[in-house]
Short mmCIF file of C-alpha atoms in Angstrom, two decimals:
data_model
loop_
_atom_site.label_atom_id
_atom_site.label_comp_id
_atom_site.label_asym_id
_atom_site.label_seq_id
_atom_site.Cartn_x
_atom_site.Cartn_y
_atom_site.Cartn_z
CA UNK A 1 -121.86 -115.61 37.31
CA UNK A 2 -118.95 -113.55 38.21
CA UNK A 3 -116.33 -113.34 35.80
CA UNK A 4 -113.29 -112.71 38.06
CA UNK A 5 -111.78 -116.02 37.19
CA UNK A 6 -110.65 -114.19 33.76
CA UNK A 7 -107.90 -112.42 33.15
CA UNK A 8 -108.29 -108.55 32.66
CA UNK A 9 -106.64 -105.86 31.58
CA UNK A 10 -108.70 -103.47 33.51
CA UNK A 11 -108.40 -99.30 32.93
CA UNK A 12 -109.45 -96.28 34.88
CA UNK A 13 -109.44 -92.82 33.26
CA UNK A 14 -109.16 -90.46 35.69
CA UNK A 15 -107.54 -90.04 39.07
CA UNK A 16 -110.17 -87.80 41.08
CA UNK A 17 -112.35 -89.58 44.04
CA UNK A 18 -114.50 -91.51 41.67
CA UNK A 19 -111.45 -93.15 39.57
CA UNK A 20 -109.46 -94.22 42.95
CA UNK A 21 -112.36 -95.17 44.57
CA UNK A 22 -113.12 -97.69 41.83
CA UNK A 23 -109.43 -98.57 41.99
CA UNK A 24 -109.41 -99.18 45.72
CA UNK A 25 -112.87 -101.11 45.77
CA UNK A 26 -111.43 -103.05 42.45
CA UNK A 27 -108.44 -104.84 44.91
CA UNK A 28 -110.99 -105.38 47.27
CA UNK A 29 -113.60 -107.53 45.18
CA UNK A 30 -113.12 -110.90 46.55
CA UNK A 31 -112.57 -111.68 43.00
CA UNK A 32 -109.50 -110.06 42.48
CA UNK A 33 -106.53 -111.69 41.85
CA UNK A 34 -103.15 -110.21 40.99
CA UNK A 35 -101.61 -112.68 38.91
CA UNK A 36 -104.83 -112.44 36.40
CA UNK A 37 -106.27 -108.90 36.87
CA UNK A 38 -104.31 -105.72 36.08
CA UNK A 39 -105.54 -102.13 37.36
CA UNK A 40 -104.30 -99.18 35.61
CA UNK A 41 -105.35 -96.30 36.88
CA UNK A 42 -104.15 -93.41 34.49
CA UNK A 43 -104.25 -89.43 35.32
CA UNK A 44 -103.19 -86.57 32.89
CA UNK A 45 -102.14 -84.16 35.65
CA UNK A 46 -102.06 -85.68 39.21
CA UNK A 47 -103.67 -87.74 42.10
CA UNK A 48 -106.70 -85.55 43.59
CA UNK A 49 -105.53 -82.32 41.28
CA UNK A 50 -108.77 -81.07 40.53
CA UNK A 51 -112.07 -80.52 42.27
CA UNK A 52 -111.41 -84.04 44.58
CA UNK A 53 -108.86 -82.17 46.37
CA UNK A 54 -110.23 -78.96 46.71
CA UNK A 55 -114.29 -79.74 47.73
CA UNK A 56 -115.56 -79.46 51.02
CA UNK A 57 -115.87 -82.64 51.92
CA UNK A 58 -119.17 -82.79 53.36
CA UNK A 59 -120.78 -86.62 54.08
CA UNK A 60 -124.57 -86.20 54.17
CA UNK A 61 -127.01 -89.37 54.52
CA UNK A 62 -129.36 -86.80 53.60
CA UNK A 63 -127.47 -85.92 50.41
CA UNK A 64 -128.25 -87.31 46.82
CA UNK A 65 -129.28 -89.18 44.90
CA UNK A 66 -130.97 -91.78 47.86
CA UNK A 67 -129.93 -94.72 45.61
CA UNK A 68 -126.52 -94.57 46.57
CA UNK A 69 -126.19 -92.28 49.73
CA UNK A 70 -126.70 -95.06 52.52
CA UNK A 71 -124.31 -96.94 50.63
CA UNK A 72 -121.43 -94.69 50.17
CA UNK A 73 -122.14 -93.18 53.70
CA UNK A 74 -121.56 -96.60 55.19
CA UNK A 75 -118.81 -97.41 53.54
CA UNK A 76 -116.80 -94.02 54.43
CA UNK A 77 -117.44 -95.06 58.13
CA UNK A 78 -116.69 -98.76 57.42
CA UNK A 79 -113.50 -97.23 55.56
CA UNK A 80 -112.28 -94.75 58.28
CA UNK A 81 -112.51 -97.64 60.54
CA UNK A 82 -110.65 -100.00 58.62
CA UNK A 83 -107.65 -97.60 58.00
CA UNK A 84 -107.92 -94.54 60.58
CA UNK A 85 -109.49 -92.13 58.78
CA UNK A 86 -109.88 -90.21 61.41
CA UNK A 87 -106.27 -89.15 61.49
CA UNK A 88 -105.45 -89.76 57.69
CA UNK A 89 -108.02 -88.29 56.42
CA UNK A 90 -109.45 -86.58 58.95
CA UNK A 91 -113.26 -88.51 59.41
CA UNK A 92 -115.43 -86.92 62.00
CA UNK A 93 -118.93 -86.77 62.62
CA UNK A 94 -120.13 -82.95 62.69
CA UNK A 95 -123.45 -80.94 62.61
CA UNK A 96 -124.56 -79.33 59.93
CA UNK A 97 -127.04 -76.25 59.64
CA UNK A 98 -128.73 -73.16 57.61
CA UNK A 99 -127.71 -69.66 58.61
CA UNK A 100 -129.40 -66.89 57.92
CA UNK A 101 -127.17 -63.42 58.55
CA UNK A 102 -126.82 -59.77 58.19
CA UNK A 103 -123.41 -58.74 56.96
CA UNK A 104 -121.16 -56.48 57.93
CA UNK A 105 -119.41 -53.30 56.34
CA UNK A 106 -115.88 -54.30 56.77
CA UNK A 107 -113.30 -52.27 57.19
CA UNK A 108 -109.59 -52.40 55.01
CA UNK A 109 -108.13 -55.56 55.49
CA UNK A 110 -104.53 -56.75 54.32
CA UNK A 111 -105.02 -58.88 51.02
CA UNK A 112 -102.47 -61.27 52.45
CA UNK A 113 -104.08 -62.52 55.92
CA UNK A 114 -107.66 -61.15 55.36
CA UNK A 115 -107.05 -59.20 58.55
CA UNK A 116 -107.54 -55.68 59.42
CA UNK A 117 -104.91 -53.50 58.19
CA UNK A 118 -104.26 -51.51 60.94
CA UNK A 119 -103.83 -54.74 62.79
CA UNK A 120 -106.96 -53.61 65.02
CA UNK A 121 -110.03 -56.35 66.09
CA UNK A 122 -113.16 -54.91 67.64
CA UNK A 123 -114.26 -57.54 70.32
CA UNK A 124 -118.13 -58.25 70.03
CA UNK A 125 -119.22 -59.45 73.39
CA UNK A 126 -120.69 -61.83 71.89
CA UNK A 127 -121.24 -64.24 74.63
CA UNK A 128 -122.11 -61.38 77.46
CA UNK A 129 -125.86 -61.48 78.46
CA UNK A 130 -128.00 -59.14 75.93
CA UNK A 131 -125.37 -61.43 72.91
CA UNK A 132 -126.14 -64.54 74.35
CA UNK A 133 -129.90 -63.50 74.37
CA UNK A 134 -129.62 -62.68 70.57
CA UNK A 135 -128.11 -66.45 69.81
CA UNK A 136 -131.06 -68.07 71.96
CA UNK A 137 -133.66 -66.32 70.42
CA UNK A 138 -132.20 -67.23 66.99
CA UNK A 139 -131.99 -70.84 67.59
CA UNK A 140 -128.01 -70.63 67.15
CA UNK A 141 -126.69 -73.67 69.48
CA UNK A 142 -124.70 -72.66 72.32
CA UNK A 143 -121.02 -73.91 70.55
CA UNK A 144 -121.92 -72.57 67.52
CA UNK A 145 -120.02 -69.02 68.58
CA UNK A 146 -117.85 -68.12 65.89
CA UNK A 147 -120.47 -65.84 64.18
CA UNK A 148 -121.20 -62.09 65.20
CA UNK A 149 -124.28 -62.32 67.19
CA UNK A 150 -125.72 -59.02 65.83
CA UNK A 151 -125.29 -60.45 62.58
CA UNK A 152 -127.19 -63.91 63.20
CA UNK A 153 -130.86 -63.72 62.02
CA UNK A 154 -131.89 -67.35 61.78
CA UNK A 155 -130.63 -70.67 62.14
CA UNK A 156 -131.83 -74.75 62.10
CA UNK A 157 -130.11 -77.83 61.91
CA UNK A 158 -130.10 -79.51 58.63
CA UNK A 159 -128.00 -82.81 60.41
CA UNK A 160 -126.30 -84.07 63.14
CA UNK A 161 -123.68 -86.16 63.51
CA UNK A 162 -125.89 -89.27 63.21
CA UNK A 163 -126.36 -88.60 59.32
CA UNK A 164 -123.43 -85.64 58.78
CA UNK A 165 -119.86 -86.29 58.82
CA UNK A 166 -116.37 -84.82 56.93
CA UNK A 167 -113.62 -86.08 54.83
CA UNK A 168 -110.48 -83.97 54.02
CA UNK A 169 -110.73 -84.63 50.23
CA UNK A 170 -107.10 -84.37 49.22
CA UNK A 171 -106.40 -86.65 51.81
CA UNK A 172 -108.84 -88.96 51.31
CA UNK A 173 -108.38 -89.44 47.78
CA UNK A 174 -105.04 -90.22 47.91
CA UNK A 175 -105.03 -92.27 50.55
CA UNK A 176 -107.85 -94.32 48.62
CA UNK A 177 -105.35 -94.13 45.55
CA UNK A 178 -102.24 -95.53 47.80
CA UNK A 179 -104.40 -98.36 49.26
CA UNK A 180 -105.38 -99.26 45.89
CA UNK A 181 -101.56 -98.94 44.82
CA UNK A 182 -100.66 -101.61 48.01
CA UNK A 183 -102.51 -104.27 46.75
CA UNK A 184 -101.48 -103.90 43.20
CA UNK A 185 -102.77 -101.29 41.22
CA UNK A 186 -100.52 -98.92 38.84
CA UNK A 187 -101.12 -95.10 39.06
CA UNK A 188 -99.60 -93.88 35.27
CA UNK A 189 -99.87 -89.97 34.48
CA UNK A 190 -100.25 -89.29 31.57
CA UNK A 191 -103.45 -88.11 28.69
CA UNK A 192 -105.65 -90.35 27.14
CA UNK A 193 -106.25 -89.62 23.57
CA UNK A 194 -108.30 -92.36 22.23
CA UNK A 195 -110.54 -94.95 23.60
CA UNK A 196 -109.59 -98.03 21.42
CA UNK A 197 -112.27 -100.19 20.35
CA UNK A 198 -112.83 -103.37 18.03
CA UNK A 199 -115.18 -102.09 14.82
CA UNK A 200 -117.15 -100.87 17.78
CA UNK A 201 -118.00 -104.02 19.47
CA UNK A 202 -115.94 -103.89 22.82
CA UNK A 203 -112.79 -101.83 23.74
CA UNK A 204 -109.33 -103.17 23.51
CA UNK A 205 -107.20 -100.86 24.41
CA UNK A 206 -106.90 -96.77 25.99
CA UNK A 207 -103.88 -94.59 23.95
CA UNK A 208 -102.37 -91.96 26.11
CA UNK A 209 -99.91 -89.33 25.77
CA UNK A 210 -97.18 -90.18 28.58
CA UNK A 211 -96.43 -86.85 30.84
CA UNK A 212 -93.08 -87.26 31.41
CA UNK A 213 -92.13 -87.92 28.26
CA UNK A 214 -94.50 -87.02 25.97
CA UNK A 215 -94.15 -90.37 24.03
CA UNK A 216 -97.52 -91.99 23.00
CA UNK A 217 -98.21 -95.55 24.27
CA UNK A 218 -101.51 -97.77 24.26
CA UNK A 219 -102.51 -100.09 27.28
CA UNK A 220 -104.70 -103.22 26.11
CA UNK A 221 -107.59 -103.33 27.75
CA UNK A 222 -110.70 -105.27 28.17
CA UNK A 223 -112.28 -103.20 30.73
CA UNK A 224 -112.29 -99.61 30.59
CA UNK A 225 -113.72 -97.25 33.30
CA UNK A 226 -114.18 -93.63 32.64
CA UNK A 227 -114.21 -91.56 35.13
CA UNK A 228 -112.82 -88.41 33.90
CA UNK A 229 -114.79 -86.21 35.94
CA UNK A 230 -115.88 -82.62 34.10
CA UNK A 231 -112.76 -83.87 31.51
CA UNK A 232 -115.25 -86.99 30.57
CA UNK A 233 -116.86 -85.86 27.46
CA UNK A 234 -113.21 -84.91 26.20
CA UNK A 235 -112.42 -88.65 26.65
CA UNK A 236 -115.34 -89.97 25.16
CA UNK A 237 -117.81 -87.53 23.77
CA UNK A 238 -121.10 -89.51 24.25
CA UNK A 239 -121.29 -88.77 28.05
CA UNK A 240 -123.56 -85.64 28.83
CA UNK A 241 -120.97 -84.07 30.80
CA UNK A 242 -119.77 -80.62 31.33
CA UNK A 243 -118.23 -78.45 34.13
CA UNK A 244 -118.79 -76.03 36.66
CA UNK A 245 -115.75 -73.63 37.58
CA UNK A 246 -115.94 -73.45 41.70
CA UNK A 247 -113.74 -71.54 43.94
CA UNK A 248 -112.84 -71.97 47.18
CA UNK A 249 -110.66 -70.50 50.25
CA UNK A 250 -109.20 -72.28 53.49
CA UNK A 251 -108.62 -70.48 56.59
CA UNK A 252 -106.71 -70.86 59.79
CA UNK A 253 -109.46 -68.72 62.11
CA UNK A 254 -107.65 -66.58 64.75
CA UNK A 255 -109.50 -68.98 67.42
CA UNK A 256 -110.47 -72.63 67.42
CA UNK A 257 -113.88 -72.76 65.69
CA UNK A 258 -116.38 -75.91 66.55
CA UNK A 259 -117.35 -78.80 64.38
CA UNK A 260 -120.32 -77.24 61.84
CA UNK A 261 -120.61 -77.14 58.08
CA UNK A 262 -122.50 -74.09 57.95
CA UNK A 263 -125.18 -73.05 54.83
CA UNK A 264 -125.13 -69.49 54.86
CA UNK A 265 -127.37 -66.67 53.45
CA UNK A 266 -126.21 -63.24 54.21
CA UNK A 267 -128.08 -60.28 53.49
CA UNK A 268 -124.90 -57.78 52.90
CA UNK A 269 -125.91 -54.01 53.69
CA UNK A 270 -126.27 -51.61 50.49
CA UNK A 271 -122.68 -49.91 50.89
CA UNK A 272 -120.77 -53.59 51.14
CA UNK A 273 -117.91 -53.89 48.78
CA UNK A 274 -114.17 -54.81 48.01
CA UNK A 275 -111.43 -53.45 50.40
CA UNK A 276 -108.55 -55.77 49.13
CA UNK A 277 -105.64 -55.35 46.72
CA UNK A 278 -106.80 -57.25 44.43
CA UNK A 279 -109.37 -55.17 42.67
CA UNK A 280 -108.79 -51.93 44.24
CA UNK A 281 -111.94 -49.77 43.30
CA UNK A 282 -115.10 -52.06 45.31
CA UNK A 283 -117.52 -53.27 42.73
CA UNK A 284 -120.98 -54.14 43.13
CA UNK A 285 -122.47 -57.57 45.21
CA UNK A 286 -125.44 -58.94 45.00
CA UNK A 287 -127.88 -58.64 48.00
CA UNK A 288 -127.96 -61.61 49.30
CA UNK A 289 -124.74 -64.21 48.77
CA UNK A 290 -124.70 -67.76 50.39
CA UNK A 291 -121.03 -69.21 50.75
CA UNK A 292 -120.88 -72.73 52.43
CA UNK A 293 -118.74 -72.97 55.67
CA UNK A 294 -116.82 -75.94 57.03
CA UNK A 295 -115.39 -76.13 60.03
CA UNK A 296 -112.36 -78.87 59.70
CA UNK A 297 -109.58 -80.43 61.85
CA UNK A 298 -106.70 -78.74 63.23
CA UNK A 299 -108.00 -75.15 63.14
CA UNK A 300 -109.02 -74.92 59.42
CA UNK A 301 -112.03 -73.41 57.77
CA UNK A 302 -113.05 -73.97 54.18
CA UNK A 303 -115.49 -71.56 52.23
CA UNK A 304 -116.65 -72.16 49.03
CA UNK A 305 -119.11 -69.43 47.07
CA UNK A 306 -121.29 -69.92 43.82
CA UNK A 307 -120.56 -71.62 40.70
CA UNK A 308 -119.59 -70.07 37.39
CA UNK A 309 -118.82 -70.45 33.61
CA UNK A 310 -116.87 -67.74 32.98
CA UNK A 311 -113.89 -69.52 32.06
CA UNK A 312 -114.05 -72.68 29.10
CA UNK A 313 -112.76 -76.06 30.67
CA UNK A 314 -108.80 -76.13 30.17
CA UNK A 315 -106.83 -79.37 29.01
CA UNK A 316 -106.06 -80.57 32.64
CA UNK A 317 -106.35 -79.99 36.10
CA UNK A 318 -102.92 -78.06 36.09
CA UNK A 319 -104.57 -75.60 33.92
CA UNK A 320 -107.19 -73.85 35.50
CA UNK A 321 -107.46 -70.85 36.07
CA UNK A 322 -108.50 -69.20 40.08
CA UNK A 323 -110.29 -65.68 39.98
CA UNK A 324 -108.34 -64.08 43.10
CA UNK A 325 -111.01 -61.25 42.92
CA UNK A 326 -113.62 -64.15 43.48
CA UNK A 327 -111.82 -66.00 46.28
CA UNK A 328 -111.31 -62.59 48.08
CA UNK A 329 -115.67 -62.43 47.61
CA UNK A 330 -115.59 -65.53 49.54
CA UNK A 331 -113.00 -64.08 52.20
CA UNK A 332 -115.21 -60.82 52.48
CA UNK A 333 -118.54 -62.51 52.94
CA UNK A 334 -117.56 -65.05 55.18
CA UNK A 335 -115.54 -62.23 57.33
CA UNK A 336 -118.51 -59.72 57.69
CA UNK A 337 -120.43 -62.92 59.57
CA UNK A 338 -117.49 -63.99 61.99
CA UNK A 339 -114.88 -62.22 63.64
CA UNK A 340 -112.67 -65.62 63.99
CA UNK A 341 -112.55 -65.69 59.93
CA UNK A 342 -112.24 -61.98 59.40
CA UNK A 343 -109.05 -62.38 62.35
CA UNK A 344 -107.52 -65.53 60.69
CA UNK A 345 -105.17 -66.02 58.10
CA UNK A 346 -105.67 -66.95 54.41
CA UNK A 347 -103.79 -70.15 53.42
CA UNK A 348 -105.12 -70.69 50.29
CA UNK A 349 -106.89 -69.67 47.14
CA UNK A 350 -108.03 -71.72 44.59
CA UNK A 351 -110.67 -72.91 41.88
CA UNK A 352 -111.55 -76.42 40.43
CA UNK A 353 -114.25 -77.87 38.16
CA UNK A 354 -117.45 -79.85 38.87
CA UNK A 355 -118.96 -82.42 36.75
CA UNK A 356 -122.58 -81.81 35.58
CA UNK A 357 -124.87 -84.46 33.65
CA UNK A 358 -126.56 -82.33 30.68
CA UNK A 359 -129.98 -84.09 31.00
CA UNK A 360 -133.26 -83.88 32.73
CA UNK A 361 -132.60 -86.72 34.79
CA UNK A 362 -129.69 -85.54 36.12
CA UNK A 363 -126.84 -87.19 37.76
CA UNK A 364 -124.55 -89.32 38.59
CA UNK A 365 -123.97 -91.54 35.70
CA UNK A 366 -122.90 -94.97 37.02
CA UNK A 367 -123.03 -98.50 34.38
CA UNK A 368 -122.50 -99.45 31.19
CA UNK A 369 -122.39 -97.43 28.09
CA UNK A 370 -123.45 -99.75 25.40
CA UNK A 371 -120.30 -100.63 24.27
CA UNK A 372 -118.91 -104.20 25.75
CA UNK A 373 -116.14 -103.38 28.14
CA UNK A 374 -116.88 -99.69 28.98
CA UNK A 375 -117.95 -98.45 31.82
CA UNK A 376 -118.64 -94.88 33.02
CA UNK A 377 -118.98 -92.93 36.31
CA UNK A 378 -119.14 -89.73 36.24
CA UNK A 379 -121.45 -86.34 36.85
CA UNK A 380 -121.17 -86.14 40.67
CA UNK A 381 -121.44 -82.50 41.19
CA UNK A 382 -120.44 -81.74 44.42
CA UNK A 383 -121.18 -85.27 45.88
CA UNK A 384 -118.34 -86.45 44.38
CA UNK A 385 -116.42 -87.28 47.59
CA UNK A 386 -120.10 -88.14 49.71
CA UNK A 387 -120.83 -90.35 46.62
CA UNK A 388 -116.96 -91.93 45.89
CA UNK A 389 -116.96 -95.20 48.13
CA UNK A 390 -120.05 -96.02 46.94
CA UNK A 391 -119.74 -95.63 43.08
CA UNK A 392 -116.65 -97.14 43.93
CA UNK A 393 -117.76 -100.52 44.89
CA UNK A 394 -120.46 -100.65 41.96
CA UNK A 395 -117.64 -100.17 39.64
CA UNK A 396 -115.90 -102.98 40.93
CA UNK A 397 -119.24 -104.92 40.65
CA UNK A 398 -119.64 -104.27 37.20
CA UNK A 399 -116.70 -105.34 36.29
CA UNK A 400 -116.14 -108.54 38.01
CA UNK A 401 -120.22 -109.67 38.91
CA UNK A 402 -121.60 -107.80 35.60
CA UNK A 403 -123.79 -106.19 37.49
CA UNK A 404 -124.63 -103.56 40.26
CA UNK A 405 -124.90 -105.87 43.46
CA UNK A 406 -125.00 -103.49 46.02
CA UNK A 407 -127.85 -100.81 45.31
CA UNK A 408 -130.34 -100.47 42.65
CA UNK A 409 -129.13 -97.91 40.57
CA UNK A 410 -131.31 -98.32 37.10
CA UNK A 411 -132.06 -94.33 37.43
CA UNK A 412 -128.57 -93.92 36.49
CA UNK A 413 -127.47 -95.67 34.29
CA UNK A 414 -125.80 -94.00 31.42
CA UNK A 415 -127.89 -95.73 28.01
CA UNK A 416 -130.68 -93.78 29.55
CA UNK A 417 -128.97 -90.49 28.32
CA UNK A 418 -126.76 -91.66 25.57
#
């Protein structure tokens, strides 16, 4: 029986993808009702501030875990529909391949575009016969032409765009977090520093530390839903959850660059190394490196590189730290594959964390915890945004039908781990 005739005091921790998914899809149970149910969503630092506004955005109905892909891929089309995604948050269905390359010595390059520094840009060819003979024989697809042809060793297509399509993740998570707002929900920033419960039985209400003013207020609560991201175990320690630092650059390539999220491995030569300012003397790469390209909207290129725990988890998204020396990595691989992304400019550098489940099974963690009233989503890894819409509507399941109603999703639910 559903239980939406009750009035809730209903509490999201966390203001990534996952927690204003769960907010949207919460307004949009056919449950809901406004004068009984109130949605809090609370967030320490900001809307979309950590990794939900700086991932890739890659869609993939080939993506995991299969229990909730089809799902959450039908729903961001069903979504983008519904509210123009396409030009909010720029939806589009793309391509998506493996690349296999040979870098490229590069030569000095201003730290500050990524360009050459003596302004220079040796043209390629690399669409004359003998080039074009090189991309054929590689099994690069004729509008795939923003990479060096000399460079290109291999390539196959991983998805097209029946089953591969983008999201602009800042944009889309806010705009999921302003829908949610339209139709009643409260956004509150501020941390949470307890998880109230009654002698353990169900939870009652969430304390939090108010941003603004640094006063400490508690919201009463009779459903709480955390979704806290990497910052989940610091909410409530049972979860499994830690974090993955992950940087990332955008570029504005120096000519329009087709619709592909490229996975790359490059085989850089032995004598590759840093020519920016940021670490003058070059230090050592290894041999092969395999950033992720994606070509967006509006003449922008995102590149991400390899994980890292270099650097402990800081309080809040405002906090972390970027590696500039690592982001320029990611600028100097990228560049000794493509001339349009070694030509372009640089328009941002930055880092974020992704949430890992610390057990065998893996991850995400969607369901109940084993205490009345608490729910928990987290663990995504980087299918946080393919995986939102979808975890998203469970949520909203749980809470007002007491169960998952739209996939089976036993495999993850969190008492298996906690």
């Amino acid at each position: 029986m559903a239980s939406g005739t009750k009035e809730k005091e209903i509490v999201i921790i966390g203001g990534g993808i996952i927690g204003c998914t769960s907010a949207y899809f919460l307004t949009r149970h056919p449950a809901y009702d406004p004068s009984k149910h109130k949605i809090t969503l609370l967030e320490a630092s900001k809307i979309a501030g950590g990794a939900s506004g700086k991932a890739g955005g890659l869609l993939g109905l080939w993506a995991y875990p299969n229990n909730i892909v089809p799902l959450s891929y039908r729903l961001h089309a069903e979504l983008a529909k519904e509210h123009g995604g396409e030009s909010r948050w720029g939806y589009r269905r793309i391509h998506c391949g493996q690349l296999s390359a040979k870098g490229r010595v590069l030569q000095s390059k201003a730290a500050t575009n990524g360009k050459p520094a003596n302004g220079e840009s040796v043209s390629l060819n690399k669409r004359d016969a003998k080039a074009l003979g090189k991309v054929v024989a590689a099994g690069l697809p004729k509008d795939l032409n923003w990479f060096a042809s000399e460079c290109v060793r291999s390539y196959y297509e991983m998805g097209d765009p029946d089953t591969t399509a983008q999201v602009h993740p800042y944009y889309f998570t806010t705009s999921m977090a302003e829908l949610a707002k339209e139709q009643g929900a409260d956004i509150v920033l501020g941390s949470v520093t307890s998880i109230d419960t009654d002698d353990g039985k169900g939870v009652k209400s969430v304390t939090y530390e108010d941003k603004a003013t640094k006063e400490t207020r508690t919201i009463p609560a009779t459903d709480v839903i955390v979704a806290a991201g990497p910052w989940t175990q610091r909410v409530y320690p049972p979860a499994p959850i830690s974090g993955t630092r992950a940087h990332s650059v955008t570029i504005t390539p120096s000519k329009p660059i087709s619709a592909y999220a490229i996975f790359t491995e490059i085989a850089l030569p032995p004598d590759f190394g840093r020519t920016d300012t940021f670490l003058k003397a070059k230090r050592p790469h290894g041999k092969t490196v395999t950033p992720e390209i994606y070509a967006r909207p509006n003449n922008e290129a995102y590149a991400c590189g390899e994980g890292d725990h270099l650097v402990p988890l800081p309080k809040t998204t405002d906090d972390v730290e970027t590696d500039l020396a690592r982001c320029q990595d990611i600028v100097d691989y990228v560049s000794s594959i493509s001339d349009e992304l070694r030509d372009g400019e640089v328009t941002a550098r930055q880092a974020c964390y992704l949430p890992n489940v610390k057990a065998a099974s893996g991850g995400p963690l969607i369901g109940q915890t084993g205490v009345k009233g608490l729910l928990l989503a987290s663990g995504h890894t980087c299918w946080g945004i393919q995986n939102g819409p979808g975890t998203g509507k469970l949520i909203s399941e749980f809470v007002f039908d007491g169960k998952a109603m739209s996939a089976s999703i036993g495999s993850l639910d969190p008492r298996r781990v906690m």
